[in-house]
Amino acid sequence: MSAIIDFCGPWWPWVRMLLFLVGTAAFAGLNAAYLVWCERKIAAFVQRRPGPMEVGPQGLLQPIADAAKLLAKQMLTPPAVDTILYRIAPVAMIIPALMCFVVLPYGDALMPTRIDLGLLVVFALSAFNVISLMLAGWSSNNKYAIISSARVVSQNVAYEIPMLLTIVTVILVTGTTDLGTIVGQQGGWFWNWNILRGIWTLANPLVPISFLIFFICMLAETNRAPFDLAEAESELVAGSFTEYSSMGFGLFFMAEYVNIVVGCSLATVIFLGGWQTGLGNLLSFLPDWAAAFVGLGAFFAKLYAMIFVVMWIRWTFPRTQFYGLLNLSWKVLIPVALFTLLLSSILVKLPNLF
Amino acid sequence: MGYFSEIYQGAKSLVIGMRISLDQFLKNFRGDYNTPYPHKTLPIPERYRGHIIFTNDEAGKSLCIACKSCERACPSACILVEGEKKEGEKKKSATLFELNYTTCSLCGACVEVCPTDALTFSKRYNLANTSKAVYAKIDLIKDLENRMQKK
């Protein structure tokens, strides 16, 4: 490793940036492709079918066939659309999703950039997909798309609030928004992870509920079932994506899965200890490079377990009604999140008073 | 219902739902999923009614004596039988037995009425063709010959 750094000399920061750029792009692309395969397999298994089986062993080449098909299709621009916004929307959807990877830490050394406001950057960028979906719906000049974009805006506004409130409760405990430091604090045994630490340090005994709220909001923010009112294929054709064809649609589809990866990574980093294995010093005999790999493995295990739960939920529950969706946010999630915030801030500040 | 009991009941029902779908999910790993149809098929039930075919004796010949009972019994007039007594044989035998499967209602009157049990239901369910004419004239005699040759 150090030999490579020496060889690159002053060019090393640029080489490093290029490596991370290629790496994250490949990671996001592969995830988008193969999470579709996982999704189809899980859907099939829940419904007791074998799922995709024809293209390659266990249908493993199916995503490649799908991508080839989407790329080969003509990209239509319907005459009534607002051409510029219509073209910008899918790109504006995928770019913020990919940019979130800039601050997501996948390992001690696997951080593209380490900035103090990492957590805030992720939220700022992931809030952007509301605008993209709204642009897509508006520029399509199609009644289904416009209904969908109206829904997206009110849904995302409603769920942004409890999500940020739970994050504030966590920040009160961690005292930093630097994602690397947040993970660093959760080292040692698994009860040091934020999801359990608040209970025994009495900083926030309701932190598992905070995690649940965060998870529900993450589902709503990424427009996943049972909150996928933006797409709602049974009532709104395909919602905002109705008029899109070829890779225009493909980008939205990719962005959905990239957003899931970002959301689940964030949940892993904030609540589940990121790359910490949670096994205390049992693995301290490993050399540094092996420990790094084990950490990466731990991160991916947590990440994909969460993604599995996301898919499991999608194929278990039917889509909620819009009133139910907003009621859940304004009547349940926001009051509970506010209560945990209050409780947590009291418990954090209480020892300082005496 | 109170605010908290509503949340509790809702959460409980979600957990029950997720447990059920996980049960179904895990059953697949024991190979317990539905039949991938074109590659594997389920056994056809004993009493399945496909279009009628000839039964055969040990020599592979049809038992039909061309009595035309089936032709008369058929409510949709989709059977056409002609027969003659060939030299050296005791009984008549069919020289023409055509089934118009496009109008057949699979009522089974022909199978019931047959005095020699020469007719039975086949188990053919995956019939398909681009031309209707193929099923308007199914030649049962030729069909029996083909089956015997395959054996």
Coordinates of C-alpha atoms in Angstrom, one line a residue:
Chain A
M1 CA 0.0 0.0 0.0
S2 CA 2.7 2.5 1.0
A3 CA 4.7 1.5 -2.0
I4 CA 1.8 2.6 -4.2
I5 CA 1.5 5.9 -2.3
D6 CA 5.2 6.5 -2.8
F7 CA 5.0 5.7 -6.5
C8 CA 2.2 8.1 -7.1
G9 CA 4.0 10.9 -5.1
P10 CA 2.2 14.2 -5.3
W11 CA -0.4 12.6 -7.5
W12 CA -1.7 10.3 -4.7
P13 CA -4.7 12.5 -3.7
W14 CA -5.9 12.4 -7.3
V15 CA -5.3 8.7 -7.8
R16 CA -7.1 8.1 -4.5
M17 CA -10.0 10.2 -5.7
L18 CA -10.2 8.4 -9.0
L19 CA -10.1 5.0 -7.2
F20 CA -12.9 6.0 -4.9
L21 CA -14.9 7.4 -7.8
V22 CA -14.6 4.2 -9.8
G23 CA -15.1 2.1 -6.8
T24 CA -18.3 3.8 -5.5
A25 CA -19.7 4.0 -9.1
A26 CA -19.1 0.3 -9.6
F27 CA -20.5 -0.5 -6.1
A28 CA -23.6 1.5 -6.7
G29 CA -24.1 0.1 -10.2
L30 CA -23.6 -3.5 -9.2
N31 CA -25.9 -3.0 -6.2
A32 CA -28.6 -1.4 -8.3
A33 CA -28.4 -4.3 -10.8
Y34 CA -28.2 -7.2 -8.3
L35 CA -30.6 -5.8 -5.8
V36 CA -33.2 -6.1 -8.5
W37 CA -32.3 -9.8 -8.8
C38 CA -32.5 -10.2 -5.0
E39 CA -35.8 -8.3 -5.0
R40 CA -37.3 -10.7 -7.6
K41 CA -35.9 -13.7 -5.8
I42 CA -37.3 -12.6 -2.5
A43 CA -40.6 -11.7 -4.0
A44 CA -40.8 -15.1 -5.6
F45 CA -39.8 -16.9 -2.4
V46 CA -42.4 -15.1 -0.3
Q47 CA -44.9 -16.2 -2.9
R48 CA -43.4 -19.7 -3.0
R49 CA -42.1 -19.5 -6.6
P50 CA -38.5 -20.3 -7.7
G51 CA -38.1 -16.8 -9.2
P52 CA -35.8 -15.9 -12.2
M53 CA -34.2 -19.2 -13.3
E54 CA -33.8 -19.0 -17.1
V55 CA -30.9 -16.6 -17.7
G56 CA -27.8 -18.1 -16.2
P57 CA -27.6 -20.3 -13.1
Q58 CA -30.4 -19.3 -10.7
G59 CA -31.1 -16.5 -13.1
L60 CA -27.9 -14.6 -12.1
L61 CA -27.5 -13.1 -15.5
Q62 CA -31.0 -11.7 -15.5
P63 CA -30.0 -8.1 -14.5
I64 CA -27.5 -8.0 -17.4
A65 CA -30.3 -9.0 -19.8
D66 CA -32.6 -6.4 -18.2
A67 CA -30.0 -3.7 -18.6
A68 CA -29.3 -4.7 -22.2
K69 CA -33.0 -4.5 -23.0
L70 CA -33.4 -1.1 -21.3
L71 CA -30.3 0.3 -23.2
A72 CA -31.6 -1.0 -26.5
K73 CA -35.0 0.7 -26.2
Q74 CA -35.7 4.0 -27.8
M75 CA -35.8 7.0 -25.4
L76 CA -39.1 8.7 -26.3
T77 CA -39.8 12.4 -25.5
P78 CA -43.6 12.8 -25.7
P79 CA -44.5 16.1 -27.5
A80 CA -46.4 17.7 -24.6
V81 CA -43.5 17.5 -22.1
D82 CA -41.3 20.3 -20.8
T83 CA -38.3 18.9 -22.6
I84 CA -35.4 20.4 -20.5
L85 CA -36.9 19.5 -17.1
Y86 CA -38.0 16.2 -18.5
R87 CA -34.4 15.4 -19.4
I88 CA -32.9 16.8 -16.2
A89 CA -35.2 14.9 -13.8
P90 CA -33.7 11.4 -14.0
V91 CA -30.1 12.7 -13.9
A92 CA -31.0 14.9 -10.9
M93 CA -32.4 11.8 -9.2
I94 CA -29.3 9.6 -9.6
I95 CA -26.6 12.2 -9.0
P96 CA -27.5 13.1 -5.3
A97 CA -27.9 9.4 -4.6
L98 CA -24.4 8.7 -5.9
M99 CA -23.0 11.7 -4.1
C100 CA -24.0 10.4 -0.7
F101 CA -21.2 7.8 -1.1
V102 CA -18.7 10.6 -0.8
V103 CA -19.1 10.7 3.0
L104 CA -20.3 7.1 3.8
P105 CA -17.6 5.3 5.7
Y106 CA -17.2 1.6 4.8
G107 CA -14.1 1.0 6.9
D108 CA -11.5 2.8 8.9
A109 CA -9.5 3.6 5.8
L110 CA -12.4 3.2 3.4
M111 CA -13.8 6.8 3.6
P112 CA -13.7 8.8 0.4
T113 CA -13.7 12.0 2.5
R114 CA -14.0 12.6 6.1
I115 CA -15.8 15.8 7.0
D116 CA -17.3 17.1 10.2
L117 CA -20.7 17.5 8.8
G118 CA -20.9 14.1 7.1
L119 CA -24.3 13.2 8.5
L120 CA -25.7 16.5 7.4
V121 CA -24.3 16.1 3.9
V122 CA -26.1 12.8 3.5
F123 CA -29.4 14.3 4.6
A124 CA -29.0 17.3 2.4
L125 CA -28.3 15.2 -0.6
S126 CA -31.0 12.6 0.0
A127 CA -33.6 15.3 0.5
F128 CA -32.9 16.2 -3.1
N129 CA -34.8 13.3 -4.6
V130 CA -38.1 15.0 -3.7
I131 CA -37.3 17.8 -6.1
S132 CA -36.3 15.3 -8.8
L133 CA -39.4 13.3 -8.5
M134 CA -41.5 16.4 -8.5
L135 CA -39.7 17.7 -11.6
A136 CA -40.3 14.4 -13.3
G137 CA -44.0 14.4 -12.5
W138 CA -44.5 18.1 -13.4
S139 CA -42.5 18.1 -16.7
S140 CA -44.3 14.9 -17.8
N141 CA -47.5 16.9 -18.3
N142 CA -49.5 13.8 -17.4
K143 CA -52.3 13.7 -14.7
Y144 CA -51.0 10.5 -13.1
A145 CA -47.5 11.9 -12.9
I146 CA -48.7 15.2 -11.3
I147 CA -50.8 13.4 -8.7
S148 CA -47.8 11.3 -7.9
S149 CA -45.5 14.3 -7.6
A150 CA -48.0 16.0 -5.3
R151 CA -48.0 12.9 -3.1
V152 CA -44.3 12.6 -3.1
V153 CA -43.8 16.1 -1.8
S154 CA -46.3 15.8 1.1
Q155 CA -45.0 12.4 1.9
N156 CA -41.4 13.3 2.0
V157 CA -42.0 16.5 4.0
A158 CA -44.0 14.5 6.5
Y159 CA -41.3 11.9 7.0
E160 CA -38.3 14.2 6.9
I161 CA -39.4 15.6 10.3
P162 CA -39.4 12.5 12.4
M163 CA -36.3 11.2 10.7
L164 CA -34.3 14.4 11.5
L165 CA -35.7 14.4 15.1
T166 CA -34.5 10.9 15.7
I167 CA -31.1 11.8 14.2
V168 CA -30.9 14.8 16.6
T169 CA -31.6 12.4 19.6
V170 CA -28.6 10.3 18.4
I171 CA -26.4 13.3 17.9
L172 CA -27.1 14.4 21.4
V173 CA -25.5 11.2 22.6
T174 CA -22.7 11.0 20.1
G175 CA -21.9 14.7 20.2
T176 CA -20.6 14.8 16.6
T177 CA -22.0 14.6 13.0
D178 CA -18.7 13.1 11.6
L179 CA -19.7 9.6 10.5
G180 CA -16.2 8.2 11.0
T181 CA -16.2 9.4 14.6
I182 CA -19.7 8.1 15.2
V183 CA -18.6 4.6 14.2
G184 CA -15.4 4.9 16.1
Q185 CA -17.4 5.5 19.3
Q186 CA -19.2 2.3 18.9
G187 CA -16.2 0.0 19.1
G188 CA -15.7 -2.9 21.4
W189 CA -18.6 -5.2 22.3
F190 CA -22.0 -5.0 20.5
W191 CA -23.7 -3.3 23.4
N192 CA -21.6 -0.3 22.6
W193 CA -23.5 0.1 19.3
N194 CA -25.8 3.2 19.5
I195 CA -28.9 1.0 19.3
L196 CA -28.1 -0.5 22.7
R197 CA -25.7 1.9 24.3
G198 CA -28.4 4.5 25.1
I199 CA -30.2 1.9 27.3
W200 CA -27.4 1.0 29.7
T201 CA -25.7 4.4 29.8
L202 CA -29.2 5.9 30.5
A203 CA -28.6 8.5 27.8
N204 CA -31.7 7.5 25.9
P205 CA -33.5 4.3 27.0
L206 CA -35.9 4.6 24.0
V207 CA -33.1 4.3 21.4
P208 CA -34.5 1.1 19.9
I209 CA -37.7 3.0 19.2
S210 CA -35.7 5.8 17.6
F211 CA -34.1 3.1 15.4
L212 CA -37.6 1.8 14.4
I213 CA -38.8 5.4 13.6
F214 CA -35.6 6.0 11.6
F215 CA -36.2 2.7 9.7
I216 CA -39.8 3.5 8.9
C217 CA -38.9 7.0 7.8
M218 CA -36.1 5.6 5.6
L219 CA -38.7 3.4 3.9
A220 CA -40.9 6.4 3.3
E221 CA -38.1 8.6 2.1
T222 CA -36.9 6.1 -0.4
N223 CA -40.5 5.5 -1.6
R224 CA -40.4 1.9 -0.8
A225 CA -43.5 -0.3 -0.2
P226 CA -45.7 0.0 1.9
F227 CA -45.1 3.7 1.3
D228 CA -44.5 3.7 -2.5
L229 CA -47.3 6.1 -3.2
A230 CA -45.1 7.8 -5.8
E231 CA -45.1 4.8 -8.1
A232 CA -48.3 3.1 -7.0
E233 CA -48.5 1.0 -10.1
S234 CA -52.0 -0.2 -9.5
E235 CA -53.6 3.3 -9.3
L236 CA -51.2 5.7 -11.0
V237 CA -49.7 3.5 -13.8
A238 CA -46.1 4.3 -12.8
G239 CA -46.6 7.7 -11.1
S240 CA -43.8 10.1 -11.9
F241 CA -42.2 7.6 -14.2
T242 CA -45.2 7.1 -16.4
E243 CA -43.9 9.0 -19.5
Y244 CA -40.3 7.7 -19.1
S245 CA -38.9 5.0 -21.3
S246 CA -35.5 3.3 -21.9
M247 CA -32.7 4.5 -19.6
G248 CA -34.6 7.5 -18.4
F249 CA -36.7 5.1 -16.5
G250 CA -33.7 3.0 -15.9
L251 CA -32.0 5.8 -14.0
F252 CA -35.0 6.3 -11.7
F253 CA -35.0 2.6 -11.1
M254 CA -31.3 2.6 -10.3
A255 CA -31.7 5.6 -8.0
E256 CA -34.4 3.8 -6.0
Y257 CA -32.0 1.0 -5.2
V258 CA -29.0 3.3 -4.7
N259 CA -31.1 5.3 -2.2
I260 CA -31.9 2.1 -0.4
V261 CA -28.3 1.2 -0.1
V262 CA -27.5 4.7 1.1
G263 CA -30.3 4.6 3.7
C264 CA -29.4 1.2 5.0
S265 CA -25.7 2.2 5.1
L266 CA -26.6 5.2 7.1
A267 CA -28.7 3.2 9.5
T268 CA -25.8 0.8 9.9
V269 CA -23.4 3.6 10.6
I270 CA -25.5 5.5 13.0
F271 CA -27.2 2.7 14.9
L272 CA -25.6 -0.6 14.3
G273 CA -21.9 0.2 14.7
G274 CA -20.8 0.5 11.1
W275 CA -17.7 -1.6 10.5
Q276 CA -17.3 -2.6 14.1
T277 CA -17.8 -6.3 14.5
G278 CA -19.2 -6.0 18.0
L279 CA -17.0 -8.9 19.2
G280 CA -14.9 -6.8 21.6
N281 CA -11.2 -7.7 21.5
L282 CA -11.7 -11.3 20.4
L283 CA -10.4 -10.5 17.0
S284 CA -7.4 -8.3 18.1
F285 CA -5.0 -11.1 17.2
L286 CA -5.7 -10.4 13.5
P287 CA -3.2 -8.3 11.5
D288 CA -4.4 -4.8 10.4
W289 CA -5.2 -5.8 6.8
A290 CA -7.3 -8.8 7.9
A291 CA -9.1 -6.7 10.5
A292 CA -10.0 -4.2 7.8
F293 CA -11.5 -7.0 5.7
V294 CA -13.4 -8.4 8.7
G295 CA -14.7 -4.9 9.4
L296 CA -15.8 -4.5 5.8
G297 CA -17.5 -7.9 6.0
A298 CA -19.3 -6.9 9.2
F299 CA -20.5 -3.7 7.5
F300 CA -21.8 -5.6 4.5
A301 CA -23.5 -8.3 6.7
K302 CA -25.4 -5.6 8.6
L303 CA -26.1 -3.6 5.4
Y304 CA -27.5 -6.5 3.5
A305 CA -29.5 -7.9 6.5
M306 CA -31.2 -4.5 6.6
I307 CA -31.8 -4.5 2.9
F308 CA -33.3 -8.0 3.2
V309 CA -35.7 -6.6 5.9
V310 CA -36.7 -3.8 3.5
M311 CA -37.5 -6.2 0.8
W312 CA -39.2 -8.6 3.2
I313 CA -41.5 -5.7 4.3
R314 CA -42.2 -4.8 0.7
W315 CA -43.5 -8.3 -0.1
T316 CA -45.5 -8.7 3.1
F317 CA -47.6 -5.5 3.4
P318 CA -50.0 -3.9 1.0
R319 CA -49.6 -0.3 0.1
T320 CA -51.0 2.1 2.7
Q321 CA -53.7 4.6 1.9
F322 CA -52.4 8.2 1.7
Y323 CA -54.4 9.3 4.8
G324 CA -53.0 6.4 6.7
L325 CA -49.5 7.4 5.6
L326 CA -49.8 11.0 6.8
N327 CA -51.6 10.0 10.0
L328 CA -48.8 7.6 10.9
S329 CA -46.3 10.4 10.5
W330 CA -48.1 13.3 12.1
K331 CA -50.0 11.4 14.8
V332 CA -47.5 8.7 15.8
L333 CA -44.0 9.1 14.5
I334 CA -43.5 12.9 15.2
P335 CA -45.0 12.8 18.7
V336 CA -42.9 9.8 19.7
A337 CA -39.8 11.2 18.1
L338 CA -40.3 14.5 19.9
F339 CA -40.8 12.6 23.2
T340 CA -37.6 10.7 22.8
L341 CA -35.8 13.9 21.9
L342 CA -37.1 15.5 25.0
L343 CA -36.3 12.5 27.2
S344 CA -32.8 12.2 25.7
S345 CA -32.0 15.9 26.1
I346 CA -33.1 15.8 29.7
L347 CA -31.1 12.7 30.5
V348 CA -28.0 14.0 28.8
K349 CA -28.2 17.4 30.5
L350 CA -29.4 16.1 33.9
P351 CA -26.0 15.0 35.3
N352 CA -24.5 18.4 34.4
L353 CA -27.0 20.2 36.7
F354 CA -25.8 18.5 39.9
Chain B
M1 CA -59.7 2.4 20.9
G2 CA -57.0 4.3 22.8
Y3 CA -54.0 5.9 21.2
F4 CA -51.4 3.5 22.6
S5 CA -53.5 0.3 22.3
E6 CA -54.0 1.2 18.6
I7 CA -50.3 1.5 18.1
Y8 CA -49.7 -1.7 20.0
Q9 CA -52.3 -3.7 18.1
G10 CA -51.1 -2.3 14.8
A11 CA -47.5 -3.2 15.5
K12 CA -48.5 -6.7 16.7
S13 CA -50.4 -7.3 13.5
L14 CA -47.4 -6.2 11.4
V15 CA -45.2 -8.6 13.3
I16 CA -47.6 -11.5 12.7
G17 CA -47.8 -10.6 9.0
M18 CA -44.0 -10.6 8.7
R19 CA -43.7 -13.9 10.5
I20 CA -46.1 -15.5 8.1
S21 CA -44.2 -14.3 5.0
L22 CA -40.9 -15.4 6.5
D23 CA -42.4 -18.9 7.1
Q24 CA -43.4 -19.0 3.4
F25 CA -40.0 -17.6 2.4
L26 CA -38.1 -20.3 4.3
K27 CA -40.2 -23.2 2.9
N28 CA -38.5 -22.6 -0.4
F29 CA -35.1 -23.8 0.9
R30 CA -36.6 -27.2 1.5
G31 CA -37.6 -27.3 -2.2
D32 CA -41.2 -26.7 -1.3
Y33 CA -42.2 -24.3 -4.0
N34 CA -44.6 -24.5 -6.9
T35 CA -43.8 -26.5 -10.0
P36 CA -41.7 -24.6 -12.6
Y37 CA -44.1 -25.6 -15.3
P38 CA -42.4 -26.1 -18.6
H39 CA -39.5 -27.9 -17.0
K40 CA -41.5 -30.0 -14.6
T41 CA -45.2 -30.9 -14.6
L42 CA -47.5 -32.3 -11.9
P43 CA -49.0 -35.8 -12.5
I44 CA -52.4 -35.5 -14.3
P45 CA -55.3 -36.6 -12.1
E46 CA -56.8 -40.0 -12.8
R47 CA -60.2 -38.6 -13.8
Y48 CA -58.9 -35.8 -16.0
R49 CA -61.0 -35.4 -19.2
G50 CA -59.0 -34.6 -22.3
H51 CA -60.3 -35.4 -25.8
I52 CA -61.4 -39.0 -26.4
I53 CA -59.0 -41.6 -27.8
F54 CA -59.2 -45.2 -28.7
T55 CA -58.3 -47.9 -26.2
N56 CA -56.4 -50.9 -27.6
D57 CA -56.2 -54.7 -27.0
E58 CA -53.0 -56.7 -26.5
A59 CA -52.3 -56.7 -30.2
G60 CA -52.5 -52.9 -30.4
K61 CA -55.8 -52.9 -32.3
S62 CA -58.8 -50.8 -31.6
L63 CA -61.8 -52.4 -29.9
C64 CA -64.2 -50.3 -31.9
I65 CA -66.9 -52.2 -33.8
A66 CA -68.2 -49.2 -35.7
C67 CA -71.7 -49.5 -34.1
K68 CA -72.1 -45.7 -34.2
S69 CA -73.6 -45.5 -30.7
C70 CA -71.2 -42.7 -29.8
E71 CA -72.1 -40.8 -33.0
R72 CA -75.8 -41.0 -32.0
A73 CA -75.1 -40.3 -28.3
C74 CA -73.0 -37.2 -29.0
P75 CA -75.1 -34.1 -28.1
S76 CA -72.9 -31.8 -30.2
A77 CA -72.6 -34.1 -33.2
C78 CA -68.9 -33.9 -33.2
I79 CA -68.1 -37.6 -33.9
L80 CA -68.1 -39.2 -37.3
V81 CA -67.8 -43.0 -37.6
E82 CA -67.7 -45.2 -40.7
G83 CA -66.9 -48.9 -40.6
E84 CA -66.8 -52.1 -42.7
K85 CA -66.4 -55.8 -42.1
K86 CA -63.0 -56.7 -43.4
E87 CA -62.3 -60.2 -44.8
G88 CA -61.3 -62.8 -42.3
E89 CA -62.5 -60.8 -39.3
K90 CA -65.5 -61.7 -37.1
K91 CA -66.6 -58.1 -36.3
K92 CA -66.9 -54.8 -38.1
S93 CA -64.1 -52.3 -37.5
A94 CA -63.9 -48.6 -38.0
T95 CA -62.4 -47.2 -41.2
L96 CA -63.0 -43.6 -40.2
F97 CA -63.3 -42.1 -36.8
E98 CA -63.1 -38.3 -36.7
L99 CA -63.6 -36.1 -33.7
N100 CA -64.4 -32.4 -34.0
Y101 CA -62.7 -31.3 -30.8
T102 CA -63.7 -27.6 -31.5
T103 CA -67.3 -28.4 -30.6
C104 CA -66.8 -31.2 -28.1
S105 CA -68.0 -30.4 -24.6
L106 CA -66.2 -33.3 -23.0
C107 CA -69.5 -34.6 -21.6
G108 CA -68.4 -38.2 -21.9
A109 CA -71.6 -39.6 -23.3
C110 CA -69.6 -41.4 -26.0
V111 CA -67.4 -43.1 -23.4
E112 CA -70.4 -44.1 -21.3
V113 CA -72.4 -45.6 -24.3
C114 CA -69.6 -47.5 -25.9
P115 CA -70.5 -51.2 -25.7
T116 CA -66.9 -52.5 -26.1
D117 CA -65.1 -49.8 -24.0
A118 CA -63.2 -48.7 -27.1
L119 CA -63.2 -45.1 -26.1
T120 CA -61.5 -43.4 -23.1
F121 CA -60.4 -39.9 -22.1
S122 CA -56.9 -38.9 -23.0
K123 CA -54.8 -36.8 -20.6
R124 CA -53.7 -34.3 -23.2
Y125 CA -54.0 -30.8 -21.8
N126 CA -51.2 -28.8 -23.5
L127 CA -52.6 -28.8 -27.0
A128 CA -51.8 -25.8 -29.2
N129 CA -51.7 -25.1 -32.8
T130 CA -51.8 -22.2 -35.1
S131 CA -54.6 -23.7 -37.2
K132 CA -58.1 -24.5 -36.0
A133 CA -58.5 -27.2 -38.6
V134 CA -56.1 -29.6 -36.8
Y135 CA -58.6 -29.9 -33.9
A136 CA -61.7 -29.8 -36.1
K137 CA -60.7 -33.2 -37.5
I138 CA -58.8 -35.4 -35.0
D139 CA -58.3 -38.9 -36.6
L140 CA -58.5 -41.4 -33.8
I141 CA -57.5 -44.3 -35.9
K142 CA -54.3 -42.6 -37.0
D143 CA -53.7 -41.4 -33.5
L144 CA -53.9 -45.0 -32.2
E145 CA -51.4 -46.1 -34.9
N146 CA -49.0 -43.4 -34.0
R147 CA -49.1 -44.3 -30.3
M148 CA -48.6 -48.0 -31.1
Q149 CA -45.6 -47.1 -33.3
K150 CA -44.1 -45.1 -30.6
K151 CA -44.2 -48.1 -28.3

